[in-house]
Amino acid sequence: MGSGLFGELARMVVALSEVQGLRSFALPYPALAQRALDHTVMRCLEAGEAPPRSLPELWEWCRTRPSDDPLLAVSSSQVSPGTTLVHRVGRMPTRSCLEVASHGPDGGVAAHARALLGDLHARSGSEERYRQCRAFLARHPVVHQQDRFAPGWNSAVWSRVKSLYGPLPEFLLVDGDFLYCPSCRLPALPRDSAVPVAGPSGAEVWCEGEDCPRDAPPRLIREPDQACILQRSLRWYLVLPHRTDEAAREALERADVAYETLPGLLPAYRLKYTGPRIVDIQVYDRLQPALLAAHLTDHAPLADRTLVVVPDALAGRDGYRQAFTDALPALLRDRLVLTAPMDLVPDLGQARREEKDDA
């Protein structure tokens, strides 16, 4: 994982963001934070640079020091250059930070999400009930008390998933209000800790989705005590890929491509009428292509070919596809094809033509 210090700092940031809320750090520091601070100090002293003197300074260090800083020396083949662990506006863990931390030995946030979904799967009793619960979670990162009286509310599903929600944490409130992004529906925070006014605004705003359009200000929940929020690991692991998942299924249905939903914790699909070869689809929303490739390498799909669908904006990012392919072992490069919803059907046609040529 390149620099071990970068991974250690990522795990520290993720852990402290839940425990401390990022607002204050009091002595004695938690053990993992003290170790990370000690290791950072040693690295700085070895390089002849002034080290952070406290945990608040280390937090700022993680906000300003990118992965390709000489003190961290993370290879660009592992993490995109310029990656920081704390967001410059929201001062919360970046999505890349969550991905790096999940690449660690304990599986981090991803492992936590899988454990929660595994328990939900067991409690649901059937694949259909579990899929209903999973769809509810993906569509409702925040639930307001009034939602329970809206048409279509499923009380049976809510009874199975409500334990996965908790109160809105104080560190996500702004002047006593809760803000969320109109695009991804995930928590949002402005740089100046003031609620943005309605209409066009030049205020910088962070949201957990990070790459969402900024053509509208965040929406407000003025009674945060009347709302609850899905656990962060599921917001990252399940809510973020949901729009891409919907777009991928819509692309298949427009092209009359038959598919079936596979059992399992996350949405995955198997195409029908593909002959003797098995073709699957998996959907992700990951900023770091090399870490996505590493995850798929560790959990190599059994299908003859798997189309790995990521958001259109990510797939079109300069170098993203190549970095993903380069990070795969040679034996998997023909089996794992990175694509996006808008390219899914053309790439599927290309894969079928290649199979005919091979035959």
Short mmCIF file of C-alpha atoms in Angstrom, two decimals:
data_model
loop_
_atom_site.label_atom_id
_atom_site.label_comp_id
_atom_site.label_asym_id
_atom_site.label_seq_id
_atom_site.Cartn_x
_atom_site.Cartn_y
_atom_site.Cartn_z
CA MET A 1 0.00 0.00 0.00
CA GLY A 2 2.93 2.34 -0.70
CA SER A 3 3.75 4.32 2.40
CA GLY A 4 2.65 2.48 5.51
CA LEU A 5 2.34 5.85 7.22
CA PHE A 6 -0.31 7.02 4.74
CA GLY A 7 -2.44 3.95 5.46
CA GLU A 8 -1.96 4.37 9.20
CA LEU A 9 -3.02 8.00 9.01
CA ALA A 10 -6.08 7.05 6.95
CA ARG A 11 -7.22 4.56 9.59
CA MET A 12 -6.64 7.16 12.30
CA VAL A 13 -8.68 9.81 10.47
CA VAL A 14 -11.60 7.42 9.92
CA ALA A 15 -11.62 6.27 13.54
CA LEU A 16 -11.34 9.75 15.06
CA SER A 17 -13.98 11.25 12.79
CA GLU A 18 -16.54 8.96 14.41
CA VAL A 19 -15.28 9.23 17.99
CA GLN A 20 -14.33 12.88 18.25
CA GLY A 21 -16.36 14.52 15.53
CA LEU A 22 -13.22 16.41 14.45
CA ARG A 23 -14.01 19.40 16.65
CA SER A 24 -11.61 18.90 19.53
CA PHE A 25 -8.92 16.52 20.67
CA ALA A 26 -8.18 16.22 24.34
CA LEU A 27 -5.24 14.52 26.02
CA PRO A 28 -4.61 11.69 26.45
CA TYR A 29 -5.04 10.90 22.78
CA PRO A 30 -6.48 7.53 21.73
CA ALA A 31 -3.72 4.95 21.28
CA LEU A 32 -4.01 4.71 17.48
CA ALA A 33 -3.83 8.51 17.21
CA GLN A 34 -0.79 8.73 19.48
CA ARG A 35 1.00 6.04 17.46
CA ALA A 36 0.21 7.80 14.19
CA LEU A 37 1.43 11.11 15.62
CA ASP A 38 4.65 9.49 16.90
CA HIS A 39 5.35 7.85 13.53
CA THR A 40 4.68 11.11 11.69
CA VAL A 41 7.00 13.02 14.00
CA MET A 42 9.76 10.46 13.41
CA ARG A 43 9.28 10.64 9.63
CA CYS A 44 9.50 14.45 9.74
CA LEU A 45 12.59 14.46 11.92
CA GLU A 46 14.31 11.98 9.62
CA ALA A 47 13.55 14.28 6.68
CA GLY A 48 14.62 17.42 8.53
CA GLU A 49 11.15 18.97 8.51
CA ALA A 50 9.18 20.53 11.35
CA PRO A 51 6.75 17.88 12.67
CA PRO A 52 3.16 18.37 13.85
CA ARG A 53 3.21 19.03 17.59
CA SER A 54 -0.30 17.88 18.46
CA LEU A 55 -3.24 15.94 17.13
CA PRO A 56 -5.00 19.10 15.83
CA GLU A 57 -1.82 19.95 13.90
CA LEU A 58 -1.66 16.39 12.57
CA TRP A 59 -5.27 16.70 11.41
CA GLU A 60 -4.36 19.87 9.50
CA TRP A 61 -1.29 18.04 8.17
CA CYS A 62 -3.62 15.36 6.74
CA ARG A 63 -5.73 18.10 5.14
CA THR A 64 -2.82 19.74 3.35
CA ARG A 65 -0.26 16.99 2.70
CA PRO A 66 -1.11 14.98 -0.44
CA SER A 67 -0.21 11.36 -1.02
CA ASP A 68 2.65 12.26 -3.38
CA ASP A 69 4.32 14.51 -0.81
CA PRO A 70 7.94 13.30 -0.38
CA LEU A 71 7.30 12.59 3.31
CA LEU A 72 4.54 10.12 2.38
CA ALA A 73 5.92 8.93 -0.94
CA VAL A 74 2.87 6.96 -2.02
CA SER A 75 3.31 5.72 -5.58
CA SER A 76 0.96 7.16 -8.19
CA SER A 77 0.30 3.57 -9.29
CA GLN A 78 -1.40 2.98 -5.94
CA VAL A 79 -3.13 6.27 -5.09
CA SER A 80 -3.82 9.17 -7.42
CA PRO A 81 -1.37 12.08 -6.95
CA GLY A 82 -2.79 14.94 -4.91
CA THR A 83 -4.96 12.71 -2.72
CA THR A 84 -5.48 14.01 0.80
CA LEU A 85 -7.05 12.23 3.76
CA VAL A 86 -9.04 15.17 5.19
CA HIS A 87 -11.21 17.28 2.90
CA ARG A 88 -10.02 20.88 2.58
CA VAL A 89 -13.57 22.32 2.93
CA GLY A 90 -15.52 19.85 5.06
CA ARG A 91 -12.54 18.88 7.26
CA MET A 92 -13.99 15.37 7.21
CA PRO A 93 -12.42 12.16 5.90
CA THR A 94 -12.26 12.17 2.13
CA ARG A 95 -13.75 9.33 0.15
CA SER A 96 -10.22 8.34 -0.80
CA CYS A 97 -9.38 8.19 2.90
CA LEU A 98 -12.19 5.67 3.42
CA GLU A 99 -10.94 3.63 0.47
CA VAL A 100 -7.35 3.63 1.71
CA ALA A 101 -8.44 2.69 5.24
CA SER A 102 -10.57 -0.15 3.84
CA HIS A 103 -7.49 -1.50 2.07
CA GLY A 104 -5.87 -2.09 5.45
CA PRO A 105 -5.54 -5.39 7.27
CA ASP A 106 -8.90 -5.19 9.07
CA GLY A 107 -10.93 -4.16 6.03
CA GLY A 108 -11.88 -0.84 7.61
CA VAL A 109 -15.15 0.80 6.63
CA ALA A 110 -15.87 -1.75 3.89
CA ALA A 111 -15.61 -4.64 6.34
CA HIS A 112 -17.94 -2.85 8.75
CA ALA A 113 -20.50 -2.34 5.97
CA ARG A 114 -20.28 -5.99 4.92
CA ALA A 115 -20.83 -7.09 8.49
CA LEU A 116 -23.93 -4.91 8.83
CA LEU A 117 -25.33 -6.13 5.51
CA GLY A 118 -24.54 -9.73 6.40
CA ASP A 119 -26.52 -9.42 9.60
CA LEU A 120 -29.40 -7.76 7.72
CA HIS A 121 -29.32 -10.56 5.14
CA ALA A 122 -29.59 -13.17 7.88
CA ARG A 123 -32.44 -11.33 9.63
CA SER A 124 -34.40 -10.81 6.41
CA GLY A 125 -34.99 -14.52 5.93
CA SER A 126 -35.22 -14.40 2.12
CA GLU A 127 -33.38 -12.83 -0.81
CA GLU A 128 -36.46 -10.83 -1.83
CA ARG A 129 -36.95 -9.29 1.62
CA TYR A 130 -33.23 -8.53 1.82
CA ARG A 131 -33.29 -6.80 -1.59
CA GLN A 132 -36.24 -4.69 -0.43
CA CYS A 133 -34.29 -3.66 2.67
CA ARG A 134 -31.14 -2.92 0.69
CA ALA A 135 -33.07 -0.78 -1.80
CA PHE A 136 -34.66 1.17 1.08
CA LEU A 137 -31.26 1.89 2.63
CA ALA A 138 -29.80 3.02 -0.69
CA ARG A 139 -32.68 5.45 -1.26
CA HIS A 140 -32.96 6.75 2.31
CA PRO A 141 -29.61 7.81 3.79
CA VAL A 142 -31.60 10.15 6.06
CA VAL A 143 -35.08 9.42 7.40
CA HIS A 144 -37.26 12.16 8.87
CA GLN A 145 -40.09 11.32 11.22
CA GLN A 146 -42.56 12.71 8.67
CA ASP A 147 -41.38 10.20 6.07
CA ARG A 148 -43.11 7.44 8.00
CA PHE A 149 -46.50 8.95 7.17
CA ALA A 150 -45.80 9.36 3.45
CA PRO A 151 -47.55 7.20 0.82
CA GLY A 152 -45.67 4.00 0.08
CA TRP A 153 -43.93 3.79 3.45
CA ASN A 154 -43.15 0.14 4.20
CA SER A 155 -43.39 -0.47 7.93
CA ALA A 156 -42.18 -4.06 7.63
CA VAL A 157 -38.99 -2.97 5.88
CA TRP A 158 -38.45 -0.14 8.37
CA SER A 159 -38.74 -2.54 11.29
CA ARG A 160 -35.88 -4.59 9.84
CA VAL A 161 -33.55 -1.69 9.00
CA LYS A 162 -34.16 0.97 11.67
CA SER A 163 -31.34 -0.37 13.86
CA LEU A 164 -28.91 0.71 11.11
CA TYR A 165 -29.82 4.37 11.68
CA GLY A 166 -28.79 6.69 14.49
CA PRO A 167 -29.22 10.32 15.58
CA LEU A 168 -27.75 13.07 13.44
CA PRO A 169 -24.34 13.74 15.04
CA GLU A 170 -23.59 17.20 16.35
CA PHE A 171 -20.52 17.60 14.16
CA LEU A 172 -22.72 17.39 11.03
CA LEU A 173 -24.97 20.25 12.16
CA VAL A 174 -24.58 23.88 11.05
CA ASP A 175 -26.17 26.49 13.34
CA GLY A 176 -28.39 23.75 14.68
CA ASP A 177 -29.58 22.67 11.21
CA PHE A 178 -28.67 19.61 9.16
CA LEU A 179 -27.65 20.17 5.54
CA TYR A 180 -27.64 17.57 2.82
CA CYS A 181 -26.64 17.57 -0.83
CA PRO A 182 -29.56 17.71 -3.31
CA SER A 183 -27.68 15.36 -5.67
CA CYS A 184 -26.40 12.51 -3.49
CA ARG A 185 -28.66 13.23 -0.45
CA LEU A 186 -25.64 12.80 1.83
CA PRO A 187 -24.46 15.18 4.59
CA ALA A 188 -23.06 18.55 3.54
CA LEU A 189 -20.98 21.21 5.30
CA PRO A 190 -20.06 24.73 4.12
CA ARG A 191 -16.57 26.09 4.58
CA ASP A 192 -17.66 29.03 6.74
CA SER A 193 -19.98 26.99 9.00
CA ALA A 194 -22.96 29.15 7.99
CA VAL A 195 -26.11 27.95 6.27
CA PRO A 196 -25.92 28.97 2.57
CA VAL A 197 -28.76 31.16 1.34
CA ALA A 198 -31.17 29.96 -1.33
CA GLY A 199 -30.34 30.67 -4.96
CA PRO A 200 -26.95 30.84 -6.69
CA SER A 201 -24.15 30.90 -4.19
CA GLY A 202 -20.41 31.02 -4.45
CA ALA A 203 -19.95 29.39 -1.07
CA GLU A 204 -17.75 26.33 -1.03
CA VAL A 205 -19.63 23.29 0.19
CA TRP A 206 -18.46 19.77 0.99
CA CYS A 207 -20.69 16.74 0.79
CA GLU A 208 -19.90 13.08 1.30
CA GLY A 209 -20.36 12.46 -2.41
CA GLU A 210 -17.60 15.05 -3.10
CA ASP A 211 -18.07 15.10 -6.89
CA CYS A 212 -21.68 16.28 -6.96
CA PRO A 213 -22.72 19.29 -9.08
CA ARG A 214 -22.93 22.58 -7.24
CA ASP A 215 -25.85 24.12 -9.15
CA ALA A 216 -28.06 24.30 -6.06
CA PRO A 217 -27.44 25.00 -2.37
CA PRO A 218 -27.76 22.24 0.21
CA ARG A 219 -31.20 21.43 1.54
CA LEU A 220 -32.10 21.89 5.18
CA ILE A 221 -33.59 19.82 7.94
CA ARG A 222 -34.41 22.37 10.64
CA GLU A 223 -35.48 19.79 13.21
CA PRO A 224 -32.51 17.43 13.27
CA ASP A 225 -33.80 15.73 16.40
CA GLN A 226 -36.71 14.50 14.25
CA ALA A 227 -34.39 12.75 11.78
CA CYS A 228 -31.95 9.85 11.82
CA ILE A 229 -29.05 8.97 9.56
CA LEU A 230 -27.75 5.71 8.12
CA GLN A 231 -24.41 4.54 9.45
CA ARG A 232 -21.52 6.05 7.51
CA SER A 233 -20.07 2.76 6.26
CA LEU A 234 -23.37 2.02 4.51
CA ARG A 235 -23.65 5.57 3.15
CA TRP A 236 -20.29 5.08 1.48
CA TYR A 237 -20.60 1.41 0.55
CA LEU A 238 -24.27 1.23 -0.46
CA VAL A 239 -25.74 4.71 -1.01
CA LEU A 240 -22.96 6.16 -3.16
CA PRO A 241 -23.09 3.47 -5.91
CA HIS A 242 -26.90 3.47 -6.01
CA ARG A 243 -27.35 6.05 -8.78
CA THR A 244 -24.81 4.21 -10.95
CA ASP A 245 -26.58 0.93 -10.26
CA GLU A 246 -29.90 2.43 -11.39
CA ALA A 247 -28.31 3.92 -14.51
CA ALA A 248 -26.71 0.56 -15.42
CA ARG A 249 -30.02 -1.30 -15.12
CA GLU A 250 -31.81 1.38 -17.14
CA ALA A 251 -29.19 1.03 -19.91
CA LEU A 252 -29.71 -2.75 -20.04
CA GLU A 253 -33.50 -2.42 -20.09
CA ARG A 254 -33.47 0.21 -22.86
CA ALA A 255 -31.40 -2.18 -24.98
CA ASP A 256 -33.63 -5.19 -24.08
CA VAL A 257 -30.67 -7.01 -22.54
CA ALA A 258 -32.02 -9.73 -20.24
CA TYR A 259 -30.46 -10.13 -16.81
CA GLU A 260 -31.16 -11.56 -13.38
CA THR A 261 -30.22 -10.27 -9.94
CA LEU A 262 -27.67 -12.43 -8.18
CA PRO A 263 -27.97 -13.28 -4.49
CA GLY A 264 -25.47 -11.57 -2.23
CA LEU A 265 -24.83 -8.54 -0.07
CA LEU A 266 -24.42 -6.02 -2.91
CA PRO A 267 -26.33 -5.62 -6.17
CA ALA A 268 -24.83 -7.81 -8.91
CA TYR A 269 -26.36 -9.14 -12.10
CA ARG A 270 -25.91 -12.06 -14.48
CA LEU A 271 -26.76 -11.60 -18.12
CA LYS A 272 -29.04 -14.16 -19.75
CA TYR A 273 -28.61 -15.85 -23.12
CA THR A 274 -24.84 -15.40 -23.28
CA GLY A 275 -24.17 -18.96 -24.40
CA PRO A 276 -21.72 -21.13 -22.51
CA ARG A 277 -19.87 -18.14 -21.04
CA ILE A 278 -21.00 -16.50 -17.80
CA VAL A 279 -21.13 -12.69 -17.92
CA ASP A 280 -21.77 -10.73 -14.73
CA ILE A 281 -22.11 -7.06 -13.83
CA GLN A 282 -20.90 -5.45 -10.61
CA VAL A 283 -21.34 -1.77 -9.73
CA TYR A 284 -18.95 0.41 -7.71
CA ASP A 285 -18.31 4.07 -6.99
CA ARG A 286 -14.65 4.29 -6.04
CA LEU A 287 -12.32 7.23 -6.61
CA GLN A 288 -9.12 5.19 -6.55
CA PRO A 289 -8.92 2.80 -9.53
CA ALA A 290 -5.89 0.87 -8.27
CA LEU A 291 -7.58 0.16 -4.94
CA LEU A 292 -10.71 -0.98 -6.76
CA ALA A 293 -8.57 -3.32 -8.85
CA ALA A 294 -6.91 -4.64 -5.69
CA HIS A 295 -10.33 -5.31 -4.12
CA LEU A 296 -11.51 -7.21 -7.18
CA THR A 297 -8.25 -9.15 -7.30
CA ASP A 298 -8.74 -10.25 -3.70
CA HIS A 299 -12.36 -11.19 -4.42
CA ALA A 300 -11.99 -12.36 -8.01
CA PRO A 301 -15.41 -12.99 -9.58
CA LEU A 302 -16.08 -16.51 -10.80
CA ALA A 303 -17.72 -15.39 -14.06
CA ASP A 304 -15.90 -15.76 -17.37
CA ARG A 305 -16.23 -12.01 -17.78
CA THR A 306 -17.32 -9.34 -15.33
CA LEU A 307 -18.25 -5.84 -16.40
CA VAL A 308 -17.23 -3.50 -13.57
CA VAL A 309 -19.47 -0.44 -13.80
CA VAL A 310 -18.38 2.88 -12.27
CA PRO A 311 -19.97 6.36 -12.67
CA ASP A 312 -19.60 7.95 -16.10
CA ALA A 313 -17.63 10.85 -14.63
CA LEU A 314 -15.08 8.51 -13.08
CA ALA A 315 -14.70 6.28 -16.13
CA GLY A 316 -14.08 9.39 -18.21
CA ARG A 317 -11.45 10.77 -15.85
CA ASP A 318 -8.01 10.99 -17.41
CA GLY A 319 -6.02 7.84 -16.65
CA TYR A 320 -8.72 6.11 -14.58
CA ARG A 321 -9.32 3.14 -16.89
CA GLN A 322 -5.62 2.63 -17.55
CA ALA A 323 -4.75 2.77 -13.85
CA PHE A 324 -7.43 0.16 -13.14
CA THR A 325 -6.16 -2.17 -15.86
CA ASP A 326 -2.50 -1.71 -14.90
CA ALA A 327 -3.26 -2.66 -11.29
CA LEU A 328 -4.88 -5.97 -12.26
CA PRO A 329 -2.87 -9.20 -12.50
CA ALA A 330 -2.36 -10.20 -16.13
CA LEU A 331 -4.65 -13.23 -15.75
CA LEU A 332 -7.61 -11.00 -14.78
CA ARG A 333 -7.27 -8.30 -17.41
CA ASP A 334 -9.42 -10.15 -19.94
CA ARG A 335 -11.97 -11.18 -17.31
CA LEU A 336 -12.55 -7.78 -15.69
CA VAL A 337 -13.70 -4.96 -17.97
CA LEU A 338 -14.13 -1.47 -16.54
CA THR A 339 -17.07 0.41 -18.03
CA ALA A 340 -19.75 3.01 -17.22
CA PRO A 341 -23.53 3.09 -17.63
CA MET A 342 -23.35 4.99 -20.92
CA ASP A 343 -20.77 2.51 -22.30
CA LEU A 344 -22.22 -0.65 -20.77
CA VAL A 345 -24.23 -1.91 -23.76
CA PRO A 346 -21.53 -1.08 -26.37
CA ASP A 347 -18.88 -2.76 -24.21
CA LEU A 348 -21.12 -5.77 -23.82
CA GLY A 349 -21.48 -5.99 -27.61
CA GLN A 350 -17.72 -5.72 -27.99
CA ALA A 351 -17.21 -8.52 -25.48
CA ARG A 352 -19.62 -10.76 -27.40
CA ARG A 353 -17.84 -10.09 -30.68
CA GLU A 354 -14.51 -10.96 -29.07
CA GLU A 355 -15.95 -14.21 -27.78
CA LYS A 356 -17.16 -15.14 -31.28
CA ASP A 357 -13.72 -14.35 -32.70
CA ASP A 358 -12.07 -16.52 -30.03
CA ALA A 359 -14.43 -19.37 -30.87
#
